[in-house]
PDB file of C-alpha atoms in Angstrom:
ATOM      1  CA  UNK A   2     -38.054  -6.240 -42.315  1.00  0.00           C
ATOM      2  CA  UNK A   3     -37.254  -9.186 -40.116  1.00  0.00           C
ATOM      3  CA  UNK A   4     -36.226  -8.164 -36.618  1.00  0.00           C
ATOM      4  CA  UNK A   5     -35.738 -10.040 -33.397  1.00  0.00           C
ATOM      5  CA  UNK A   6     -36.231  -8.168 -30.161  1.00  0.00           C
ATOM      6  CA  UNK A   7     -34.254  -9.016 -27.055  1.00  0.00           C
ATOM      7  CA  UNK A   8     -34.421  -7.035 -23.857  1.00  0.00           C
ATOM      8  CA  UNK A   9     -33.138  -5.908 -21.503  1.00  0.00           C
ATOM      9  CA  UNK A  10     -29.655  -5.220 -22.851  1.00  0.00           C
ATOM     10  CA  UNK A  11     -28.055  -6.476 -19.619  1.00  0.00           C
ATOM     11  CA  UNK A  12     -29.075  -8.769 -16.777  1.00  0.00           C
ATOM     12  CA  UNK A  13     -27.432  -9.193 -13.392  1.00  0.00           C
ATOM     13  CA  UNK A  14     -28.160 -12.244 -11.268  1.00  0.00           C
ATOM     14  CA  UNK A  15     -26.779 -13.998  -8.230  1.00  0.00           C
ATOM     15  CA  UNK A  16     -24.997 -17.324  -8.609  1.00  0.00           C
ATOM     16  CA  UNK A  17     -27.486 -20.137  -8.149  1.00  0.00           C
ATOM     17  CA  UNK A  18     -30.467 -18.152  -9.438  1.00  0.00           C
ATOM     18  CA  UNK A  19     -32.520 -19.047 -12.485  1.00  0.00           C
ATOM     19  CA  UNK A  20     -32.846 -16.589 -15.358  1.00  0.00           C
ATOM     20  CA  UNK A  21     -35.205 -16.382 -18.310  1.00  0.00           C
ATOM     21  CA  UNK A  22     -34.617 -14.545 -21.593  1.00  0.00           C
ATOM     22  CA  UNK A  23     -37.216 -13.828 -24.196  1.00  0.00           C
ATOM     23  CA  UNK A  24     -36.983 -13.154 -27.910  1.00  0.00           C
ATOM     24  CA  UNK A  25     -39.881 -11.798 -29.931  1.00  0.00           C
ATOM     25  CA  UNK A  26     -40.610 -10.865 -33.511  1.00  0.00           C
ATOM     26  CA  UNK A  27     -43.425  -9.471 -35.608  1.00  0.00           C
ATOM     27  CA  UNK A  28     -42.493 -11.993 -38.307  1.00  0.00           C
ATOM     28  CA  UNK A  29     -42.820 -15.759 -38.309  1.00  0.00           C
ATOM     29  CA  UNK A  30     -39.625 -17.778 -38.113  1.00  0.00           C
ATOM     30  CA  UNK A  31     -39.339 -21.478 -38.864  1.00  0.00           C
ATOM     31  CA  UNK A  32     -36.125 -22.060 -36.953  1.00  0.00           C
ATOM     32  CA  UNK A  33     -35.172 -20.507 -33.631  1.00  0.00           C
ATOM     33  CA  UNK A  34     -31.637 -20.668 -32.285  1.00  0.00           C
ATOM     34  CA  UNK A  35     -29.911 -19.591 -29.099  1.00  0.00           C
ATOM     35  CA  UNK A  36     -26.199 -18.749 -29.032  1.00  0.00           C
ATOM     36  CA  UNK A  37     -23.738 -17.726 -26.335  1.00  0.00           C
ATOM     37  CA  UNK A  38     -20.701 -15.584 -27.035  1.00  0.00           C
ATOM     38  CA  UNK A  39     -17.679 -15.276 -24.772  1.00  0.00           C
ATOM     39  CA  UNK A  40     -15.446 -12.192 -25.124  1.00  0.00           C
ATOM     40  CA  UNK A  41     -13.278 -12.233 -28.233  1.00  0.00           C
ATOM     41  CA  UNK A  42     -14.787 -15.417 -29.611  1.00  0.00           C
ATOM     42  CA  UNK A  43     -17.430 -16.415 -32.100  1.00  0.00           C
ATOM     43  CA  UNK A  44     -20.937 -17.307 -30.907  1.00  0.00           C
ATOM     44  CA  UNK A  45     -21.476 -20.929 -29.953  1.00  0.00           C
ATOM     45  CA  UNK A  46     -24.787 -22.676 -30.512  1.00  0.00           C
ATOM     46  CA  UNK A  47     -26.619 -23.624 -27.321  1.00  0.00           C
ATOM     47  CA  UNK A  48     -29.987 -24.905 -28.508  1.00  0.00           C
ATOM     48  CA  UNK A  49     -31.699 -25.239 -31.892  1.00  0.00           C
ATOM     49  CA  UNK A  50     -35.498 -25.384 -32.229  1.00  0.00           C
ATOM     50  CA  UNK A  51     -37.228 -26.530 -35.404  1.00  0.00           C
ATOM     51  CA  UNK A  52     -40.883 -27.038 -34.558  1.00  0.00           C
ATOM     52  CA  UNK A  53     -43.544 -24.744 -33.092  1.00  0.00           C
ATOM     53  CA  UNK A  54     -44.180 -25.664 -29.459  1.00  0.00           C
ATOM     54  CA  UNK A  55     -40.931 -27.609 -29.202  1.00  0.00           C
ATOM     55  CA  UNK A  56     -39.271 -27.579 -25.779  1.00  0.00           C
ATOM     56  CA  UNK A  57     -35.617 -28.623 -25.730  1.00  0.00           C
ATOM     57  CA  UNK A  58     -33.099 -28.935 -22.921  1.00  0.00           C
ATOM     58  CA  UNK A  59     -29.327 -28.922 -22.906  1.00  0.00           C
ATOM     59  CA  UNK A  60     -28.067 -29.458 -19.368  1.00  0.00           C
ATOM     60  CA  UNK A  61     -29.190 -26.495 -17.277  1.00  0.00           C
ATOM     61  CA  UNK A  62     -30.555 -24.744 -20.367  1.00  0.00           C
ATOM     62  CA  UNK A  63     -34.112 -25.049 -21.637  1.00  0.00           C
ATOM     63  CA  UNK A  64     -35.548 -23.289 -24.672  1.00  0.00           C
ATOM     64  CA  UNK A  65     -38.957 -23.242 -26.301  1.00  0.00           C
ATOM     65  CA  UNK A  66     -40.183 -22.437 -29.803  1.00  0.00           C
ATOM     66  CA  UNK A  67     -43.347 -20.381 -29.391  1.00  0.00           C
ATOM     67  CA  UNK A  68     -46.627 -21.717 -30.737  1.00  0.00           C
ATOM     68  CA  UNK A  69     -47.173 -18.597 -32.839  1.00  0.00           C
ATOM     69  CA  UNK A  70     -43.630 -19.004 -34.272  1.00  0.00           C
ATOM     70  CA  UNK A  71     -43.024 -15.376 -33.353  1.00  0.00           C
ATOM     71  CA  UNK A  72     -41.181 -15.909 -30.098  1.00  0.00           C
ATOM     72  CA  UNK A  73     -38.840 -18.097 -28.133  1.00  0.00           C
ATOM     73  CA  UNK A  74     -37.444 -18.148 -24.634  1.00  0.00           C
ATOM     74  CA  UNK A  75     -34.309 -19.484 -22.990  1.00  0.00           C
ATOM     75  CA  UNK A  76     -34.099 -20.483 -19.346  1.00  0.00           C
ATOM     76  CA  UNK A  77     -30.885 -21.028 -17.425  1.00  0.00           C
ATOM     77  CA  UNK A  78     -31.285 -22.788 -14.115  1.00  0.00           C
ATOM     78  CA  UNK A  79     -28.930 -22.682 -11.129  1.00  0.00           C
ATOM     79  CA  UNK A  80     -26.599 -20.157 -12.763  1.00  0.00           C
ATOM     80  CA  UNK A  81     -22.839 -20.434 -12.321  1.00  0.00           C
ATOM     81  CA  UNK A  82     -20.055 -17.898 -12.997  1.00  0.00           C
ATOM     82  CA  UNK A  83     -19.182 -19.410 -16.387  1.00  0.00           C
ATOM     83  CA  UNK A  84     -22.686 -18.552 -17.629  1.00  0.00           C
ATOM     84  CA  UNK A  85     -21.424 -14.995 -18.026  1.00  0.00           C
ATOM     85  CA  UNK A  86     -21.524 -13.844 -21.637  1.00  0.00           C
ATOM     86  CA  UNK A  87     -23.756 -12.467 -24.356  1.00  0.00           C
ATOM     87  CA  UNK A  88     -26.821 -14.528 -25.264  1.00  0.00           C
ATOM     88  CA  UNK A  89     -28.229 -14.122 -28.756  1.00  0.00           C
ATOM     89  CA  UNK A  90     -31.434 -15.426 -30.217  1.00  0.00           C
ATOM     90  CA  UNK A  91     -31.541 -16.011 -33.962  1.00  0.00           C
ATOM     91  CA  UNK A  92     -34.175 -17.052 -36.440  1.00  0.00           C
ATOM     92  CA  UNK A  93     -34.465 -18.299 -39.973  1.00  0.00           C
ATOM     93  CA  UNK A  94     -37.512 -18.141 -42.243  1.00  0.00           C
ATOM     94  CA  UNK A  95     -36.468 -20.520 -45.003  1.00  0.00           C
ATOM     95  CA  UNK A  96     -33.778 -23.103 -45.685  1.00  0.00           C
ATOM     96  CA  UNK A  97     -31.545 -20.748 -47.651  1.00  0.00           C
ATOM     97  CA  UNK A  98     -32.669 -17.486 -46.122  1.00  0.00           C
ATOM     98  CA  UNK A  99     -30.426 -15.356 -43.972  1.00  0.00           C
ATOM     99  CA  UNK A 100     -30.079 -15.909 -40.255  1.00  0.00           C
ATOM    100  CA  UNK A 101     -31.411 -12.918 -38.329  1.00  0.00           C
ATOM    101  CA  UNK A 102     -30.003 -12.148 -34.878  1.00  0.00           C
ATOM    102  CA  UNK A 103     -31.325 -10.252 -31.900  1.00  0.00           C
ATOM    103  CA  UNK A 104     -29.106  -7.603 -30.308  1.00  0.00           C
ATOM    104  CA  UNK A 105     -28.151  -9.929 -27.474  1.00  0.00           C
ATOM    105  CA  UNK A 106     -28.388  -9.844 -23.700  1.00  0.00           C
ATOM    106  CA  UNK A 107     -25.242  -9.507 -21.600  1.00  0.00           C
ATOM    107  CA  UNK A 108     -25.539 -11.738 -18.563  1.00  0.00           C
ATOM    108  CA  UNK A 109     -23.505 -11.097 -15.407  1.00  0.00           C
ATOM    109  CA  UNK A 110     -23.447 -13.595 -12.547  1.00  0.00           C
ATOM    110  CA  UNK A 111     -22.415 -12.409  -9.102  1.00  0.00           C
ATOM    111  CA  UNK A 112     -20.644 -15.069  -7.013  1.00  0.00           C
TER     112      UNK A 112
ATOM    113  CA  UNK B  14     -16.650 -33.334 -38.904  1.00  0.00           C
ATOM    114  CA  UNK B  15     -17.051 -29.843 -40.225  1.00  0.00           C
ATOM    115  CA  UNK B  16     -14.716 -27.027 -39.280  1.00  0.00           C
ATOM    116  CA  UNK B  17     -14.532 -23.368 -40.169  1.00  0.00           C
ATOM    117  CA  UNK B  18     -11.287 -21.434 -40.299  1.00  0.00           C
ATOM    118  CA  UNK B  19     -11.056 -17.677 -40.240  1.00  0.00           C
ATOM    119  CA  UNK B  20      -7.895 -15.584 -40.338  1.00  0.00           C
ATOM    120  CA  UNK B  21      -6.178 -13.526 -39.230  1.00  0.00           C
ATOM    121  CA  UNK B  22      -7.368 -13.377 -35.621  1.00  0.00           C
ATOM    122  CA  UNK B  23      -6.354  -9.753 -35.199  1.00  0.00           C
ATOM    123  CA  UNK B  24      -5.442  -7.066 -37.689  1.00  0.00           C
ATOM    124  CA  UNK B  25      -4.408  -3.440 -37.391  1.00  0.00           C
ATOM    125  CA  UNK B  26      -4.599  -1.511 -40.628  1.00  0.00           C
ATOM    126  CA  UNK B  27      -4.155   2.175 -41.504  1.00  0.00           C
ATOM    127  CA  UNK B  28      -6.994   4.186 -42.964  1.00  0.00           C
ATOM    128  CA  UNK B  29      -7.033   3.935 -46.737  1.00  0.00           C
ATOM    129  CA  UNK B  30      -5.315   0.562 -46.895  1.00  0.00           C
ATOM    130  CA  UNK B  31      -6.907  -2.508 -48.520  1.00  0.00           C
ATOM    131  CA  UNK B  32      -8.416  -5.412 -46.617  1.00  0.00           C
ATOM    132  CA  UNK B  33      -8.749  -9.113 -47.257  1.00  0.00           C
ATOM    133  CA  UNK B  34     -10.192 -11.510 -44.688  1.00  0.00           C
ATOM    134  CA  UNK B  35     -10.496 -15.147 -45.574  1.00  0.00           C
ATOM    135  CA  UNK B  36     -12.813 -17.870 -44.364  1.00  0.00           C
ATOM    136  CA  UNK B  37     -12.778 -21.522 -45.365  1.00  0.00           C
ATOM    137  CA  UNK B  38     -15.011 -24.419 -44.396  1.00  0.00           C
ATOM    138  CA  UNK B  39     -13.969 -28.060 -44.325  1.00  0.00           C
ATOM    139  CA  UNK B  40     -15.968 -31.243 -44.109  1.00  0.00           C
ATOM    140  CA  UNK B  41     -19.060 -30.160 -46.012  1.00  0.00           C
ATOM    141  CA  UNK B  42     -20.099 -29.216 -49.531  1.00  0.00           C
ATOM    142  CA  UNK B  43     -22.244 -26.411 -50.913  1.00  0.00           C
ATOM    143  CA  UNK B  44     -22.587 -24.552 -47.623  1.00  0.00           C
ATOM    144  CA  UNK B  45     -24.363 -21.249 -47.191  1.00  0.00           C
ATOM    145  CA  UNK B  46     -21.749 -18.732 -46.079  1.00  0.00           C
ATOM    146  CA  UNK B  47     -22.104 -15.505 -44.110  1.00  0.00           C
ATOM    147  CA  UNK B  48     -20.065 -12.485 -43.033  1.00  0.00           C
ATOM    148  CA  UNK B  49     -21.198 -10.629 -39.915  1.00  0.00           C
ATOM    149  CA  UNK B  50     -19.767  -7.578 -38.177  1.00  0.00           C
ATOM    150  CA  UNK B  51     -20.045  -6.931 -34.478  1.00  0.00           C
ATOM    151  CA  UNK B  52     -19.337  -3.468 -33.102  1.00  0.00           C
ATOM    152  CA  UNK B  53     -18.480  -2.769 -29.463  1.00  0.00           C
ATOM    153  CA  UNK B  54     -19.192  -6.368 -28.410  1.00  0.00           C
ATOM    154  CA  UNK B  55     -22.910  -6.114 -29.136  1.00  0.00           C
ATOM    155  CA  UNK B  56     -25.230  -7.070 -31.980  1.00  0.00           C
ATOM    156  CA  UNK B  57     -24.402  -9.095 -35.068  1.00  0.00           C
ATOM    157  CA  UNK B  58     -24.948  -7.205 -38.295  1.00  0.00           C
ATOM    158  CA  UNK B  59     -25.215  -9.391 -41.384  1.00  0.00           C
ATOM    159  CA  UNK B  60     -23.002  -7.959 -44.121  1.00  0.00           C
ATOM    160  CA  UNK B  61     -23.089 -10.598 -46.863  1.00  0.00           C
ATOM    161  CA  UNK B  62     -24.397 -14.074 -47.436  1.00  0.00           C
ATOM    162  CA  UNK B  63     -23.874 -16.548 -50.225  1.00  0.00           C
ATOM    163  CA  UNK B  64     -25.791 -19.644 -51.316  1.00  0.00           C
ATOM    164  CA  UNK B  65     -23.279 -20.654 -53.994  1.00  0.00           C
ATOM    165  CA  UNK B  66     -20.109 -19.829 -55.909  1.00  0.00           C
ATOM    166  CA  UNK B  67     -20.267 -16.306 -57.271  1.00  0.00           C
ATOM    167  CA  UNK B  68     -23.643 -15.660 -55.604  1.00  0.00           C
ATOM    168  CA  UNK B  69     -23.386 -12.852 -53.081  1.00  0.00           C
ATOM    169  CA  UNK B  70     -26.200 -10.968 -51.386  1.00  0.00           C
ATOM    170  CA  UNK B  71     -25.334  -7.692 -49.711  1.00  0.00           C
ATOM    171  CA  UNK B  72     -27.393  -6.653 -46.742  1.00  0.00           C
ATOM    172  CA  UNK B  73     -26.192  -3.118 -46.160  1.00  0.00           C
ATOM    173  CA  UNK B  74     -24.462  -0.535 -48.362  1.00  0.00           C
ATOM    174  CA  UNK B  75     -20.920  -0.137 -47.176  1.00  0.00           C
ATOM    175  CA  UNK B  76     -17.267   0.134 -47.965  1.00  0.00           C
ATOM    176  CA  UNK B  77     -16.863  -3.646 -48.087  1.00  0.00           C
ATOM    177  CA  UNK B  78     -17.344  -6.368 -50.677  1.00  0.00           C
ATOM    178  CA  UNK B  79     -17.412 -10.154 -50.580  1.00  0.00           C
ATOM    179  CA  UNK B  80     -16.461 -12.864 -53.009  1.00  0.00           C
ATOM    180  CA  UNK B  81     -16.826 -16.629 -53.150  1.00  0.00           C
ATOM    181  CA  UNK B  82     -14.222 -17.902 -55.606  1.00  0.00           C
ATOM    182  CA  UNK B  83     -14.569 -21.515 -54.462  1.00  0.00           C
ATOM    183  CA  UNK B  84     -17.367 -23.531 -52.913  1.00  0.00           C
ATOM    184  CA  UNK B  85     -15.959 -23.399 -49.395  1.00  0.00           C
ATOM    185  CA  UNK B  86     -14.084 -20.113 -49.486  1.00  0.00           C
ATOM    186  CA  UNK B  87     -15.549 -16.743 -48.598  1.00  0.00           C
ATOM    187  CA  UNK B  88     -13.510 -13.534 -48.736  1.00  0.00           C
ATOM    188  CA  UNK B  89     -14.304 -10.119 -47.288  1.00  0.00           C
ATOM    189  CA  UNK B  90     -12.505  -7.209 -48.929  1.00  0.00           C
ATOM    190  CA  UNK B  91     -12.146  -3.485 -49.029  1.00  0.00           C
ATOM    191  CA  UNK B  92     -10.170  -1.280 -51.389  1.00  0.00           C
ATOM    192  CA  UNK B  93      -9.779   1.541 -48.854  1.00  0.00           C
ATOM    193  CA  UNK B  94     -10.517   1.067 -45.183  1.00  0.00           C
ATOM    194  CA  UNK B  95     -12.327   3.680 -43.120  1.00  0.00           C
ATOM    195  CA  UNK B  96     -12.102   4.205 -39.385  1.00  0.00           C
ATOM    196  CA  UNK B  97     -15.715   3.066 -39.142  1.00  0.00           C
ATOM    197  CA  UNK B  98     -14.751  -0.343 -40.558  1.00  0.00           C
ATOM    198  CA  UNK B  99     -13.190  -1.268 -37.223  1.00  0.00           C
ATOM    199  CA  UNK B 100     -14.968  -4.130 -35.492  1.00  0.00           C
ATOM    200  CA  UNK B 101     -15.152  -7.847 -34.918  1.00  0.00           C
ATOM    201  CA  UNK B 102     -15.798  -9.763 -38.140  1.00  0.00           C
ATOM    202  CA  UNK B 103     -17.328 -13.196 -38.025  1.00  0.00           C
ATOM    203  CA  UNK B 104     -17.691 -15.781 -40.752  1.00  0.00           C
ATOM    204  CA  UNK B 105     -20.326 -18.497 -40.470  1.00  0.00           C
ATOM    205  CA  UNK B 106     -21.673 -21.430 -42.466  1.00  0.00           C
ATOM    206  CA  UNK B 107     -24.859 -23.471 -42.563  1.00  0.00           C
ATOM    207  CA  UNK B 108     -26.104 -26.449 -44.550  1.00  0.00           C
ATOM    208  CA  UNK B 109     -27.654 -25.671 -47.920  1.00  0.00           C
ATOM    209  CA  UNK B 110     -31.392 -26.274 -48.267  1.00  0.00           C
ATOM    210  CA  UNK B 111     -31.788 -27.064 -44.578  1.00  0.00           C
ATOM    211  CA  UNK B 112     -33.511 -25.068 -41.855  1.00  0.00           C
ATOM    212  CA  UNK B 113     -30.559 -25.634 -39.562  1.00  0.00           C
ATOM    213  CA  UNK B 114     -28.219 -23.648 -37.417  1.00  0.00           C
ATOM    214  CA  UNK B 115     -25.145 -21.690 -38.470  1.00  0.00           C
ATOM    215  CA  UNK B 116     -21.666 -22.311 -37.100  1.00  0.00           C
ATOM    216  CA  UNK B 117     -19.235 -19.490 -36.524  1.00  0.00           C
ATOM    217  CA  UNK B 118     -15.520 -19.030 -36.908  1.00  0.00           C
ATOM    218  CA  UNK B 119     -13.389 -17.522 -34.166  1.00  0.00           C
ATOM    219  CA  UNK B 120     -13.604 -14.027 -35.605  1.00  0.00           C
ATOM    220  CA  UNK B 121     -11.162 -11.332 -36.723  1.00  0.00           C
ATOM    221  CA  UNK B 122     -10.646  -8.224 -34.624  1.00  0.00           C
ATOM    222  CA  UNK B 123      -9.988  -5.388 -37.101  1.00  0.00           C
ATOM    223  CA  UNK B 124      -8.708  -2.050 -35.873  1.00  0.00           C
ATOM    224  CA  UNK B 125      -8.381   0.721 -38.417  1.00  0.00           C
ATOM    225  CA  UNK B 126      -6.008   3.454 -37.255  1.00  0.00           C
TER     226      UNK B 126
END
């Protein structure tokens, strides 16, 4: 079945550092999405990617849709304390197909 | 603009009691709708998704059911709750026939006691 792999489960960085997260799959996805979830709230979309090779930025965040369509990465530059949260990758195969999520990475930022 | 409403925000229910969580979307038509469950603050498990009124796909066998009585209304139900049904339930929507993102509600924290 469709699965998205995110690891490690947790990451700990120092404020001001850059961090990169990867998401991989054995299946091809035609949309890749990155979400952030704060405690007790629903996930919020950070970046959406629709085309293989696409590189998109949103402030300090940059994400890329892998050429093979089987992976994506998210970079956060110059981390700040409010970057703390759970980061999920998600993918969709078709327009009306389900949205598959990775297990998420919990990011901690030390001041 | 589109908005998604999910309620209640928190719920404490005894084992064996029924459940009804409601989700409505405003500002769009014919959305795809989803129910996810998140246990222990990690991982989103897709429970149900719907591409139209009365059309429900179940992803995992469980003690829950879903219904879509109206185009923009999605309901998660149970006849008898189990302790294992505790978790954070999230409703989401996306545009029909589009390879676009999904937008989430604020979630319902369900504790079965």
